[in-house]
C-alpha atoms as one frame of an Amber mdcrd trajectory, in Angstrom:
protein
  -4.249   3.686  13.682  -1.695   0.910  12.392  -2.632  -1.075   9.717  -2.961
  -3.971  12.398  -5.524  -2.226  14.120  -8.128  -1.944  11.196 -10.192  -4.533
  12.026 -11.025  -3.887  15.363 -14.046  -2.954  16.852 -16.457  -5.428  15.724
 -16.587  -9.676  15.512 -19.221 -10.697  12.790 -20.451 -14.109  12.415 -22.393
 -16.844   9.955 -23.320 -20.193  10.703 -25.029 -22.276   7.930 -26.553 -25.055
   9.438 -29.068 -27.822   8.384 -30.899 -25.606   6.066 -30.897 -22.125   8.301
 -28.520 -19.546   8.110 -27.819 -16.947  11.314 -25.776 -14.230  11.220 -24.430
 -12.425  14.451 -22.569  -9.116  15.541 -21.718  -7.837  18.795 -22.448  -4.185
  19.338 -19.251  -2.393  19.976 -17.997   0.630  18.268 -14.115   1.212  19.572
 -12.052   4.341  18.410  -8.256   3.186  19.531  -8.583   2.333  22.925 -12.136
   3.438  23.605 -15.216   2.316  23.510 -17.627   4.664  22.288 -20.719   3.008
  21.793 -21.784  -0.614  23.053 -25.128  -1.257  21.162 -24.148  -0.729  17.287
 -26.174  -2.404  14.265 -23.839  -4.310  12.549 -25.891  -6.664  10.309 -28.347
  -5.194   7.816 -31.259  -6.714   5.864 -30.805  -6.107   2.072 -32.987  -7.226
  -0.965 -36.702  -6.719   0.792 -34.861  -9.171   3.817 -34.190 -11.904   1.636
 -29.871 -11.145   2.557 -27.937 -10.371   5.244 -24.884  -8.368   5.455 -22.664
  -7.327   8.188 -19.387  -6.001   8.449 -16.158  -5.336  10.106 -13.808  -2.314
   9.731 -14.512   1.310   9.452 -18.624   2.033   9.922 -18.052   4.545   7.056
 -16.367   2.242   4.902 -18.695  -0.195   5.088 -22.186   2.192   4.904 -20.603
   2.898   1.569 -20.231  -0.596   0.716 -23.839  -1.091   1.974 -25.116   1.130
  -0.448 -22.171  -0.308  -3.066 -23.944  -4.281  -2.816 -27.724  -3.222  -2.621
 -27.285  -1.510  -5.802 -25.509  -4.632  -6.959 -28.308  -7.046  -5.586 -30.934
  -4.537  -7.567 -28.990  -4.873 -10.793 -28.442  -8.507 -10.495 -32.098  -8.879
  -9.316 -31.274 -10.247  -5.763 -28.790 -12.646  -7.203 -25.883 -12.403  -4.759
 -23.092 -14.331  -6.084 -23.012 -12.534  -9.512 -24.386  -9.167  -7.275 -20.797
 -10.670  -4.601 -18.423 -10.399  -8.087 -19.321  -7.435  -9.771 -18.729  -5.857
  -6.191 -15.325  -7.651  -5.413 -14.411  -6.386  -9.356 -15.040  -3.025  -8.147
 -13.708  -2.566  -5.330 -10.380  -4.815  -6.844  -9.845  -2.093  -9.525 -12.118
   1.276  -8.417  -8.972   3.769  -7.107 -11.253   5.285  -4.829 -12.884   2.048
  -3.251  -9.705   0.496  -2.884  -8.835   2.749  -0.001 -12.013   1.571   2.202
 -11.402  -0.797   5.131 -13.791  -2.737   6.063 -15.134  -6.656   4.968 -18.070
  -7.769   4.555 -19.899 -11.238   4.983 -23.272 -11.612   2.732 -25.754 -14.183
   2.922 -28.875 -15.671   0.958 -30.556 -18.669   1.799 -28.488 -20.462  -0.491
 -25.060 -18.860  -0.489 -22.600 -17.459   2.342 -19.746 -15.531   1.012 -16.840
 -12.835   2.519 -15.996 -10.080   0.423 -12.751  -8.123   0.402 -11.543  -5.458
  -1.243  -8.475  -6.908  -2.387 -10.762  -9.024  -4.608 -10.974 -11.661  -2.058
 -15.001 -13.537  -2.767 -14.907 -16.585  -0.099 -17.392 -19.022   0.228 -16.753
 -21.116   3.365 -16.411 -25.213   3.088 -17.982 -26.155   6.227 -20.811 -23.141
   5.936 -19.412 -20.761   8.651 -17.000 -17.131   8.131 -16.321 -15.048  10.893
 -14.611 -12.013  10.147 -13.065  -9.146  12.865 -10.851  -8.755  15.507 -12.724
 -11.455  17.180 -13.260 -13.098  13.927 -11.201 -16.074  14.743 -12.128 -16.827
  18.130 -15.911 -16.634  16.902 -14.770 -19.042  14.161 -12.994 -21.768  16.056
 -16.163 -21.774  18.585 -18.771 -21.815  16.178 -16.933 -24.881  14.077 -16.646
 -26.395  17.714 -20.500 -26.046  18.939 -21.153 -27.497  15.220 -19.276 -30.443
  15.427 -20.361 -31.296  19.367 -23.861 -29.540  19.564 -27.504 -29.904  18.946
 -28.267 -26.086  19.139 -29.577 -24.697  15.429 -27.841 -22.183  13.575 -29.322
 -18.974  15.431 -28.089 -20.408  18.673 -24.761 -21.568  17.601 -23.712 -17.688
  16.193 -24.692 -16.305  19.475 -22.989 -18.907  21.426 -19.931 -18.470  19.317
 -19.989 -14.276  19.856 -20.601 -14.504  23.720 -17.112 -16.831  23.873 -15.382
 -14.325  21.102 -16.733 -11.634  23.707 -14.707 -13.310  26.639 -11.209 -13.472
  25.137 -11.530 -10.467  22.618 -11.513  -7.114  24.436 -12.722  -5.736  21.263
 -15.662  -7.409  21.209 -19.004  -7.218  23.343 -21.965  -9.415  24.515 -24.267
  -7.158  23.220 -24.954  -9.357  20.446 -27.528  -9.079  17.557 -28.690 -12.371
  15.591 -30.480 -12.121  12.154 -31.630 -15.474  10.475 -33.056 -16.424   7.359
 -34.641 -19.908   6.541
């Protein structure tokens, strides 16, 4: 796989909108050119359900990340920012984390942020991150359906995922929505 491929195989989505937040993922799993599973779950529900984390890049990479944040969020008693940064830190300077690829998007009922592990901690100015190989189709539609729509949050990240899933052929429309309010 070239590095240009990495991120393919999943779209991710957040939209933070008038006080909800709604996080989507479409469910397919690609290996090169294949798609071996259509129904994967992307997002998970961390701190008792209070966050929400999904994730693009390698479903290894990112399991271990999983585990990597909740133990953050436990230490930092569900505070994700400072749970976010001590994560980023590690994975900046940790030899052996610096070799996973994947990203992940976290949110809270107050905070969205994108985590990298090039030290990268983003929190988005108009409260949506898309990440992926459909990433920035997902993006550009979900800023659009914000700026000309009346559908909430929930309905604007699925919205946004069914158009990434009709230009991106790694992306699907089987598409999983989490919220929090």
């Amino acid at each position: 796989m070239n590095p240009g491929e990495k991120w393919h195989s999943t779209t991710i989505v957040c939209v933070r909108l008038n006080g909800k937040v709604a996080m989507a993922s479409d469910g397919q799993v690609t290996l090169g050119t294949t798609i071996m599973k259509k129904t994967a779950a992307k997002i998970r529900r961390l701190a008792g359900g209070d966050v929400l984390a999904g994730f693009a890049g390698s479903s290894a990479d990112a399991f271990a990340l999983f585990s990597r944040f909740e133990a953050k969020l436990d230490e930092y008693r569900g505070n994700l920012e400072r749970a976010a940064i001590e994560l980023a830190k590690d994975w900046r300077t940790d030899k052996m984390l610096r070799q996973l690829e994947a990203l992940l998007i976290v949110a809270d009922r107050n905070s969205s942020l994108l985590l990298s592990g090039t030290g990268d901690l983003i929190s988005p100015e108009e409260g949506i991150l898309a990440v992926g190989s459909g990433g920035p189709y997902a993006l550009a539609a979900a800023r659009a359906l914000c700026a000309h729509s009346a559908l909430d949050a929930a309905q604007i990240a699925e919205q946004a995922l069914r158009i990434a899933a009709g230009i991106c052929v790694y992306t699907n429309d089987h598409i999983a929505v989490e919220t929090l309010s």
